[in-house]
Short mmCIF file of C-alpha atoms in Angstrom, two decimals:
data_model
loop_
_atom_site.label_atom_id
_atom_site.label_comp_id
_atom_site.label_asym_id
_atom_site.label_seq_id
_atom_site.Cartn_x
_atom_site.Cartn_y
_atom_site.Cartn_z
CA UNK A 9 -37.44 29.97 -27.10
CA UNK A 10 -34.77 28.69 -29.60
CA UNK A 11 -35.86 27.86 -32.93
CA UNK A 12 -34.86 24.27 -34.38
CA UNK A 13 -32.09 25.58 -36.56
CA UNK A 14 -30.29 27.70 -33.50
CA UNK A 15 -30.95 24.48 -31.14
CA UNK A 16 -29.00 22.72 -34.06
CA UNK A 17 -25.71 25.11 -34.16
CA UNK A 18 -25.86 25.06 -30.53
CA UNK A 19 -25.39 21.35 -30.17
CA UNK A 20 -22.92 21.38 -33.15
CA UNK A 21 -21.15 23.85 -31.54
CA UNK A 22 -21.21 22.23 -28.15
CA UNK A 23 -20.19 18.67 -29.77
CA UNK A 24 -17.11 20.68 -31.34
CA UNK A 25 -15.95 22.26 -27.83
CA UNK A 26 -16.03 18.69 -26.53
CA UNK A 27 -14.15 16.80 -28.98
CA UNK A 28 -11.32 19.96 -29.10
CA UNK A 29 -11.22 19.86 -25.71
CA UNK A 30 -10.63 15.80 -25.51
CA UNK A 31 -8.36 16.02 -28.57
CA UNK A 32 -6.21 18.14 -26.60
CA UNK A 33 -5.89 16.19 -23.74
CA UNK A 34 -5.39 13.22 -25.94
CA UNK A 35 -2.43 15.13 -27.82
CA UNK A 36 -1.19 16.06 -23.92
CA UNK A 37 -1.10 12.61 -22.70
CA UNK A 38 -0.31 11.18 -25.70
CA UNK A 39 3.26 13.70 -25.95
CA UNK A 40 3.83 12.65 -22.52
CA UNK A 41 3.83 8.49 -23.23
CA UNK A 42 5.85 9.49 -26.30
CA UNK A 43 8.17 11.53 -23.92
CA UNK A 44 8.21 8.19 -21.07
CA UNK A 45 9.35 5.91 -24.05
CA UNK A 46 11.86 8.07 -25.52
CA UNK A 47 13.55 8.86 -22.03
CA UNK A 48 13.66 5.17 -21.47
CA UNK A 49 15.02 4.16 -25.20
CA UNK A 50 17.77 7.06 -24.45
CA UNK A 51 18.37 6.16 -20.81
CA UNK A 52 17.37 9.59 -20.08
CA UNK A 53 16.90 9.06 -16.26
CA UNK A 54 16.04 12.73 -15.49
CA UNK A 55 13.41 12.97 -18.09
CA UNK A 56 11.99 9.51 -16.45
CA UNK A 57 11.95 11.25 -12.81
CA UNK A 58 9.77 14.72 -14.72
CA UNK A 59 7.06 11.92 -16.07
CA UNK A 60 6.83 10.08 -12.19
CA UNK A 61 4.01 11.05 -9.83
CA UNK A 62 5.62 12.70 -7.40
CA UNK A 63 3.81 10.70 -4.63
CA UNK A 64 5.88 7.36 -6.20
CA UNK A 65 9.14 9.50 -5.93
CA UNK A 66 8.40 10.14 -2.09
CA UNK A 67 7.25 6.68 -1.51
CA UNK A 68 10.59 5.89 -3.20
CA UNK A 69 12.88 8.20 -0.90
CA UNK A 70 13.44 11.24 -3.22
CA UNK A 71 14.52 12.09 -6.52
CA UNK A 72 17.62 10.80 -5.52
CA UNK A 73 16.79 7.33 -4.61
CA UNK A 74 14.45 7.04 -7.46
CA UNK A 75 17.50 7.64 -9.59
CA UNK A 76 19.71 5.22 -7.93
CA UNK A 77 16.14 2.85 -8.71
CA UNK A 78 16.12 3.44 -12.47
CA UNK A 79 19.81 3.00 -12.81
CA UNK A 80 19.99 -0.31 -11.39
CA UNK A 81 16.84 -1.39 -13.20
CA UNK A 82 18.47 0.13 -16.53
CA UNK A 83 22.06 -1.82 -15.63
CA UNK A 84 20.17 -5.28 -14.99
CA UNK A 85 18.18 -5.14 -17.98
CA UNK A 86 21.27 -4.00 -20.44
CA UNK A 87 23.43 -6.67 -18.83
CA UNK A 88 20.35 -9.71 -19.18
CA UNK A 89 20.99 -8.22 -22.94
CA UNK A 90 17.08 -6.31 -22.80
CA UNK A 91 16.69 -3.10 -25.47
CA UNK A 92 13.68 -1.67 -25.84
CA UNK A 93 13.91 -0.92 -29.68
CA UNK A 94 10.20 0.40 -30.41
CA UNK A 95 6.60 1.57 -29.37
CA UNK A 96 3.59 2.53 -30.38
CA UNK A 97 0.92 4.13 -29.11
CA UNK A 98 -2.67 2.38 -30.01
CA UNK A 99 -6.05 4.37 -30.93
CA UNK A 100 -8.21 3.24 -28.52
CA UNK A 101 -7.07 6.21 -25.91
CA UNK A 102 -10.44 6.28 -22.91
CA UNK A 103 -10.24 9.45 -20.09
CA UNK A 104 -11.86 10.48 -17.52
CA UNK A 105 -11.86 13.58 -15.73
CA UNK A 106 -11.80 13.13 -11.84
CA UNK A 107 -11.85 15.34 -8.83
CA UNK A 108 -8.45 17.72 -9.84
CA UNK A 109 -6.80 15.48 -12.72
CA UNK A 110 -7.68 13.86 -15.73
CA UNK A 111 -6.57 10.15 -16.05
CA UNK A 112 -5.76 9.04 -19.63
CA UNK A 113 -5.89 5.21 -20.09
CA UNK A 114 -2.89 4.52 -23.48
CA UNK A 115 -2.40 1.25 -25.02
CA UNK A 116 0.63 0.61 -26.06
CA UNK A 117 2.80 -2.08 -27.84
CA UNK A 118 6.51 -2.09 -27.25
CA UNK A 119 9.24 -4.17 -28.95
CA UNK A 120 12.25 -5.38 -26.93
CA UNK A 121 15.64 -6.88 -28.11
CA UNK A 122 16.26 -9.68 -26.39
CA UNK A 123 18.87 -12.51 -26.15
CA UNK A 124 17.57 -15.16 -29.04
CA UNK A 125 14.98 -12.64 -30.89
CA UNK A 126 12.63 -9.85 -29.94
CA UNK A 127 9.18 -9.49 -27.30
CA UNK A 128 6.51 -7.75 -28.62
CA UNK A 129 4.10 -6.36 -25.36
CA UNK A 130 1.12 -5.03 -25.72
CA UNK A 131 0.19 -3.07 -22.29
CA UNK A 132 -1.26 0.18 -20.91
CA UNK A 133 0.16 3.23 -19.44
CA UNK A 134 -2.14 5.74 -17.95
CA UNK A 135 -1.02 9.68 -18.09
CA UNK A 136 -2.32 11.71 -15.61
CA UNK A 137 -2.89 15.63 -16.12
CA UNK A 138 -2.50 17.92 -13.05
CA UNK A 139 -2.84 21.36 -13.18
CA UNK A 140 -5.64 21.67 -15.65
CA UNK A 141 -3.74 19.25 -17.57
CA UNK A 142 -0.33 21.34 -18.16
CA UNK A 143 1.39 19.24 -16.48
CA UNK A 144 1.02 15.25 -16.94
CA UNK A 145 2.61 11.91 -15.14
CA UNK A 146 3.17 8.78 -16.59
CA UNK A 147 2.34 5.66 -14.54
CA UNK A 148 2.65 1.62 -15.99
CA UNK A 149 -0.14 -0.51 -15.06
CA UNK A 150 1.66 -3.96 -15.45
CA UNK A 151 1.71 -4.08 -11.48
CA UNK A 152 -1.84 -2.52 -10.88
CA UNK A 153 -5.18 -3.86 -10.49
CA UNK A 154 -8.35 -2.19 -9.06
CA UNK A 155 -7.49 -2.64 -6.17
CA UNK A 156 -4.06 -1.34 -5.44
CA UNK A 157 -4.55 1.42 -8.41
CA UNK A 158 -5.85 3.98 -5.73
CA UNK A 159 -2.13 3.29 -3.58
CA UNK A 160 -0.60 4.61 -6.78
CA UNK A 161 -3.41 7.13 -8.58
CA UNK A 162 -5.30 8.31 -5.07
CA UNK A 163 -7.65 10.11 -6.95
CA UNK A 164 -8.73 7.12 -9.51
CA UNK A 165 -12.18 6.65 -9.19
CA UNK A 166 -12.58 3.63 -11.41
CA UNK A 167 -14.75 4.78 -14.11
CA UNK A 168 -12.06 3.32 -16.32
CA UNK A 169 -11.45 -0.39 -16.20
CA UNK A 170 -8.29 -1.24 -15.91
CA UNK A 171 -7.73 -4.16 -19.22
CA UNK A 172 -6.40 -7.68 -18.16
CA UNK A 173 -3.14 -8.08 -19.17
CA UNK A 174 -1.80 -9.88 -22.22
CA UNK A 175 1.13 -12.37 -22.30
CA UNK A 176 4.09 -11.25 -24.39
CA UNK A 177 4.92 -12.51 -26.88
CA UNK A 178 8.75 -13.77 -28.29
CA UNK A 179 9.86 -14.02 -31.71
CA UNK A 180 13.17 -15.54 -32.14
CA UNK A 181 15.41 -14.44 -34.34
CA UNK A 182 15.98 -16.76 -37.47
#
């Protein structure tokens, strides 16, 4: 039978195994949105394709077609005069570990140059780690909802809500 003071440094122990082991998948999804934002700031297409579920790049016809994809959405936003200047990453990071991956749910806020002024959009991205979380995917949820989530994510199980969306919001340049 444990005594009080070795049940104690058991569950301190055990409490500081847990939040290691979340702090490091936190610091793995979190390099991975950091990654997704720079790639897109630096039109770094390849980077972009490294970060997408590979699932999305089948459904999308290959690497090759998924390039062709980000190019043209890249081209139509530079020439509608669209910059994404800045992001941040918000605190309030929830995961969930689920049959083979863990699914990381990021708010973020991102700033975007625009013709008049700037939109500021708050939204969420959710990284999900593969391969005992060594390798991680990036995937935007401003076109998901619960239920077309599992078409993207097959293995989401919905024990994180997905947030309702927020309007952006423009400031014009005085």
């Amino acid at each position: 039978m444990k005594t009080p003071l070795q049940f104690i440094i058991f569950f301190i122990t055990s409490a500081l195994v847990i939040q290691t082991t979340k702090a490091q998948v936190d610091q793995g999804a979190i390099d991975a949105t950091e990654a997704y934002f720079t790639a897109k700031m630096c039109d770094d297409f390849e980077t972009l394709i490294n970060l997408t579920l590979p699932d999305l790049i089948d459904q999308a016809g290959g690497r090759d077609r998924m390039m062709t994809a980000l190019s043209k959405i890249h081209n139509n936003q530079r020439s509608k005069g669209i910059l994404l200047q800045e992001f941040k990453i918000k605190e309030e990071i929830e995961q969930t570990k689920t049959k083979s991956e863990t699914h990381v749910l990021i708010p973020t806020v991102t700033i975007s140059k625009v013709p008049g002024g700037t939109v500021t959009t708050e939204s969420h991205l959710i990284a999900v780690g593969t391969e005992s979380n060594s390798k991680w995917y990036i995937v935007e949820t401003s076109s998901l909802n619960e239920f077309n989530i599992q078409k993207v994510i097959a293995n989401w199980d919905n024990s994180i809500m997905l947030p309702f969306k927020k309007s952006p919001v423009f400031k014009e340049d005085k």
